[in-house]
mmCIF file of C-alpha atoms in Angstrom:
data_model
loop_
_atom_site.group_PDB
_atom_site.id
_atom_site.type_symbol
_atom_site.label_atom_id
_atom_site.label_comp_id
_atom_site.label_asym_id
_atom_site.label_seq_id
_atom_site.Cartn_x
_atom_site.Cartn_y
_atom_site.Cartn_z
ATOM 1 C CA UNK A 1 -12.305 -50.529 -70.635
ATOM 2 C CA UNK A 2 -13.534 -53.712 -68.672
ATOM 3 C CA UNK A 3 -11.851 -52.664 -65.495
ATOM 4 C CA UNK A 4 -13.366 -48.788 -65.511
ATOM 5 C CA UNK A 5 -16.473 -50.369 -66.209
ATOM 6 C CA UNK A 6 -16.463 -52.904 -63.380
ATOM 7 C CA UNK A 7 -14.755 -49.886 -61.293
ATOM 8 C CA UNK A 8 -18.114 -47.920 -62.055
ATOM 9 C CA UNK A 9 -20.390 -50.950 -61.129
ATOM 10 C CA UNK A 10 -18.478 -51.224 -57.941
ATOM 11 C CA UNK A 11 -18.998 -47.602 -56.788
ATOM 12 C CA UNK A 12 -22.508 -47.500 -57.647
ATOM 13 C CA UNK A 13 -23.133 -50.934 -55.559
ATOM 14 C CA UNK A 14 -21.279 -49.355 -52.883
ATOM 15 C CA UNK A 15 -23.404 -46.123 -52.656
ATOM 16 C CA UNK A 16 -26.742 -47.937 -52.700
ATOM 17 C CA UNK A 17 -25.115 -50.341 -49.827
ATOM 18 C CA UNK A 18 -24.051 -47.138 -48.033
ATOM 19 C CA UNK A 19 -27.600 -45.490 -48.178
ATOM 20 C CA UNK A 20 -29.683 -49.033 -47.329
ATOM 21 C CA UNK A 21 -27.315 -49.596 -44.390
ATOM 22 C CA UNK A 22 -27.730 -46.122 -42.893
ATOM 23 C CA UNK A 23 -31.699 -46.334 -43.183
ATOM 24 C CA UNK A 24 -31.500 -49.576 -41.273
ATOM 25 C CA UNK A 25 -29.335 -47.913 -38.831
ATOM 26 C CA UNK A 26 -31.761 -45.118 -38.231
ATOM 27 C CA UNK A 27 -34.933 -47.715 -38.098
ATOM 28 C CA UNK A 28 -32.631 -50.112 -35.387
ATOM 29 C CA UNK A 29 -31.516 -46.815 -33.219
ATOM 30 C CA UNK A 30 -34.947 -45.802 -32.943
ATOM 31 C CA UNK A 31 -36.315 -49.162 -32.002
ATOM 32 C CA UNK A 32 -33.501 -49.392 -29.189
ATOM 33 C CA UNK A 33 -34.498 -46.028 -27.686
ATOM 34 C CA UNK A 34 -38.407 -46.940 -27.462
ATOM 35 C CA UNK A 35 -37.198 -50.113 -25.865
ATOM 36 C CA UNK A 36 -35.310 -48.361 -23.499
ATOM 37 C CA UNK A 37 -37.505 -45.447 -22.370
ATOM 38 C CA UNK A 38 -40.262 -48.231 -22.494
ATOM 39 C CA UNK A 39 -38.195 -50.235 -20.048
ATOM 40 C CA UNK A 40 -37.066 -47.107 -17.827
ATOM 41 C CA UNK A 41 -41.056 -46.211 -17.630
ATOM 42 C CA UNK A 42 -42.108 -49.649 -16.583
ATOM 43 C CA UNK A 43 -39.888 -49.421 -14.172
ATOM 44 C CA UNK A 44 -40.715 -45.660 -12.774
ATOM 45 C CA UNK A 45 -42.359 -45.478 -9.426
ATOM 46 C CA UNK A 46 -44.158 -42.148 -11.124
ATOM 47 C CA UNK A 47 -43.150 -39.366 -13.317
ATOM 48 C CA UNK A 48 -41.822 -36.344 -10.779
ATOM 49 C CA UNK A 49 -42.223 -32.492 -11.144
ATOM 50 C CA UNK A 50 -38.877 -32.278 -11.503
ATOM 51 C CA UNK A 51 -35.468 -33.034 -10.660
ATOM 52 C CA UNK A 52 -32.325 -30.740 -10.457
ATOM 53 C CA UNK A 53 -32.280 -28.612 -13.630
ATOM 54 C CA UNK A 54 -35.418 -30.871 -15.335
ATOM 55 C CA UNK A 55 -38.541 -30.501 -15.146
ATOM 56 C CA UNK A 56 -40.958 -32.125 -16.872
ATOM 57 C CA UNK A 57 -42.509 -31.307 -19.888
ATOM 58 C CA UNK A 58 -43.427 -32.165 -23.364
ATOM 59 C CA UNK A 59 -40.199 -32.312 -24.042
ATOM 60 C CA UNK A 60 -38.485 -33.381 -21.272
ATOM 61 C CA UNK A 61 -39.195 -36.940 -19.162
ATOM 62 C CA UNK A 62 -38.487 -37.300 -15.385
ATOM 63 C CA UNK A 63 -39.222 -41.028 -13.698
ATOM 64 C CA UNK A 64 -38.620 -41.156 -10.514
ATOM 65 C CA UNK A 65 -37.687 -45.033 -9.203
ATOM 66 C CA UNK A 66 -37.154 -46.171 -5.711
ATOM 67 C CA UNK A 67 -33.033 -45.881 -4.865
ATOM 68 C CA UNK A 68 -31.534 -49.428 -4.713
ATOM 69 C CA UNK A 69 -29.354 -51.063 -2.298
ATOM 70 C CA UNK A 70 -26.591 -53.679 -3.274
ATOM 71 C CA UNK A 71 -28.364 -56.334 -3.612
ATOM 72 C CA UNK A 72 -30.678 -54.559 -5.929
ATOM 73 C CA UNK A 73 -33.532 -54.078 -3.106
ATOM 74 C CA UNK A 74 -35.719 -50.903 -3.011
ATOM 75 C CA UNK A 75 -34.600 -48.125 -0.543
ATOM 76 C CA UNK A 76 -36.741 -45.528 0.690
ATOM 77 C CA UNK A 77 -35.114 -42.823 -1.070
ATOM 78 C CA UNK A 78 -35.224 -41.680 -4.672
ATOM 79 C CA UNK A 79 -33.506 -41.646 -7.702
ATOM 80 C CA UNK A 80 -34.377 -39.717 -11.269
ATOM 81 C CA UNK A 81 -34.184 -40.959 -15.120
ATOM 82 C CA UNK A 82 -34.386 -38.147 -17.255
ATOM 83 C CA UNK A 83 -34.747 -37.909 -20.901
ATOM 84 C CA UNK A 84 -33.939 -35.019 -23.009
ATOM 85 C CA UNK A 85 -33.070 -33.925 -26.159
ATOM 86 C CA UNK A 86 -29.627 -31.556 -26.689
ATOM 87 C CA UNK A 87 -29.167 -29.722 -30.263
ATOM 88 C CA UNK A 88 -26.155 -31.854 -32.064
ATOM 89 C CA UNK A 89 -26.099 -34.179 -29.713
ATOM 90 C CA UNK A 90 -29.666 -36.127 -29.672
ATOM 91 C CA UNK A 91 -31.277 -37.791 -26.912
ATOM 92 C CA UNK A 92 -29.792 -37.951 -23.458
ATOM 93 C CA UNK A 93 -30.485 -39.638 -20.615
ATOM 94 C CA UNK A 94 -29.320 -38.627 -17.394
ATOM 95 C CA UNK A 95 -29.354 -40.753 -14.162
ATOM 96 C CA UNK A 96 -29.281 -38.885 -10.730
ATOM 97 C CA UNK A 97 -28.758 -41.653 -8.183
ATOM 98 C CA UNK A 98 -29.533 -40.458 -4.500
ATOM 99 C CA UNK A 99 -25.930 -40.925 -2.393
ATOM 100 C CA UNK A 100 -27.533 -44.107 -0.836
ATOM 101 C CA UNK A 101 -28.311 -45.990 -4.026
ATOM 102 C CA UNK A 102 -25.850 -47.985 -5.670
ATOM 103 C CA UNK A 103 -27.304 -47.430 -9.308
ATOM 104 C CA UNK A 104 -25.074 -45.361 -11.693
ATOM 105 C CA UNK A 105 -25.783 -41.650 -12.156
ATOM 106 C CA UNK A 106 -24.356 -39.808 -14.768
ATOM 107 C CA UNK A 107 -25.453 -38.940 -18.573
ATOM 108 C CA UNK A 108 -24.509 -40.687 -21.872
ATOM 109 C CA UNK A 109 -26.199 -39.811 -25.481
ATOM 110 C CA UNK A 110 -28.872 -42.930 -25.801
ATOM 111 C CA UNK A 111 -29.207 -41.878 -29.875
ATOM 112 C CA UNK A 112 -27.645 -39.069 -32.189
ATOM 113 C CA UNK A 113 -30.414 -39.655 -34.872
ATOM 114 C CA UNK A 114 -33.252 -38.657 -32.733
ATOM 115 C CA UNK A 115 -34.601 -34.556 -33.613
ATOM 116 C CA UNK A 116 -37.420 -34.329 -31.649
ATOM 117 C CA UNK A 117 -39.457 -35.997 -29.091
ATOM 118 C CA UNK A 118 -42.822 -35.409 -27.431
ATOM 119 C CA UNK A 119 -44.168 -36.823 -24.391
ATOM 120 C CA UNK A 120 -47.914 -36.947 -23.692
ATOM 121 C CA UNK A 121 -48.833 -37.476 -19.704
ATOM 122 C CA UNK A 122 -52.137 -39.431 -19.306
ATOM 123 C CA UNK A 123 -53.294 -36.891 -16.382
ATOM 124 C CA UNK A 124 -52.636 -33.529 -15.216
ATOM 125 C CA UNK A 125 -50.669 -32.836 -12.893
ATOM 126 C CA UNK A 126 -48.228 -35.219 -14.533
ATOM 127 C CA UNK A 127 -47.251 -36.691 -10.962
ATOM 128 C CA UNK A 128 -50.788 -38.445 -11.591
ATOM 129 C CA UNK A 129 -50.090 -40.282 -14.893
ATOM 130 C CA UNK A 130 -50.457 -43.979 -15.031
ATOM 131 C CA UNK A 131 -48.959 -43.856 -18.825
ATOM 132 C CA UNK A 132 -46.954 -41.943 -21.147
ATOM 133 C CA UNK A 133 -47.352 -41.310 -25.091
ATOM 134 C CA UNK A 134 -44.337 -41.041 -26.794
ATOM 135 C CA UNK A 135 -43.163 -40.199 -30.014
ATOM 136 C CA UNK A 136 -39.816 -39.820 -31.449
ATOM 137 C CA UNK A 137 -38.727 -38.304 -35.041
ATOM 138 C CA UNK A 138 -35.426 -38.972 -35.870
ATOM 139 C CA UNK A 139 -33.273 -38.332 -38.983
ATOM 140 C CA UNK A 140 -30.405 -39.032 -40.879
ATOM 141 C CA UNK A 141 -28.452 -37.388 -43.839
ATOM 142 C CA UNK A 142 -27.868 -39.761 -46.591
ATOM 143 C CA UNK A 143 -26.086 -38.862 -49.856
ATOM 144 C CA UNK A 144 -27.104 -35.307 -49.030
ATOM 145 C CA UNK A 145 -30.759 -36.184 -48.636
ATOM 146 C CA UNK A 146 -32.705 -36.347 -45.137
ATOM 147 C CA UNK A 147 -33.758 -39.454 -44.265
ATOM 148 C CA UNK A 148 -36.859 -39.357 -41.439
ATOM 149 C CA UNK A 149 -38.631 -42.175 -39.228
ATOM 150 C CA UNK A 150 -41.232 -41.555 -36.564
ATOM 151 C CA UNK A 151 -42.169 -44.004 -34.102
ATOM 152 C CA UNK A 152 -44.735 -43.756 -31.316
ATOM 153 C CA UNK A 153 -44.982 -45.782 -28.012
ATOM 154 C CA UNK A 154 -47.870 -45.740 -25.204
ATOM 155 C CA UNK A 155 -46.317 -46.783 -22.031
ATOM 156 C CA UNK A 156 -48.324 -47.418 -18.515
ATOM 157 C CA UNK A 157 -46.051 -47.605 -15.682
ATOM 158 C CA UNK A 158 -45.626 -50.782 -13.671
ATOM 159 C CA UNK A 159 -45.973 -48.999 -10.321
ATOM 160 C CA UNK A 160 -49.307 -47.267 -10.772
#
């Protein structure tokens, strides 16, 4: 009888450890992905029309930065940080690097927990903008319950 009960006590202390740690997880993946659009924007020369396939909207975020040679000095062409959001996937950022740069292009999945995301331009057209709202939503199913966190950001860009 003493064993099933501490059996019982174990499982229960399990599930609440299970649902506190994935709450934390959501709260520290959302932190990491305003830090890292925050940093991306800072580092923007200005938010573009568009680039390839993206354009930008409230949805979508393009930055264009000045291409970099390898020694990490500014060329005079361009390259593009876009963020997006994909259905089962989450955010994704995609780099397009110009052929002269030396920074990495490619995409990766920057978080999974993130639903939606809006970006507000400070002036229209958005080429204009000195800073960017944004605000992220971003859930988690715990235990069969959703789990939600919103966080908001106001960014100005370094360049402007």
């Amino acid at each position: 009888v003493l064993v099933v009960i501490i059996g019982e006590i174990f499982i229960r202390q399990s599930v609440v450890y299970q649902v506190a740690n994935s709450g934390t997880d959501l709260v520290r993946a959302q932190e990491k992905t305003l830090e890292s659009i925050q940093n991306d924007i800072r580092t923007a020369r200005s938010v573009a029309v568009s680039s390839g396939i993206y354009t930008t909207s409230s949805s979508t975020l393009v930055l264009e930065l000045a291409s970099i040679d390898s020694s990490g000095s500014p060329l005079s062409s361009f390259d593009y940080i876009i963020y997006a959001t994909s259905t089962n996937v989450g955010l994704i950022r995609t780099v397009v690097a110009s052929p002269a740069s030396t920074r990495k292009g490619g995409q990766e999945t920057v978080d999974s927990y993130v639903k939606t995301i809006l970006f507000t331009y400070s002036a229209n057209p958005v080429t204009a903008s000195d800073s960017i709202k944004v605000a992220l939503i971003s859930s988690v199913v715990i235990r069969g319950k959703e789990k939600i966190e919103s966080g908001t950001i106001t960014v100005k860009l370094r360049n402007k």
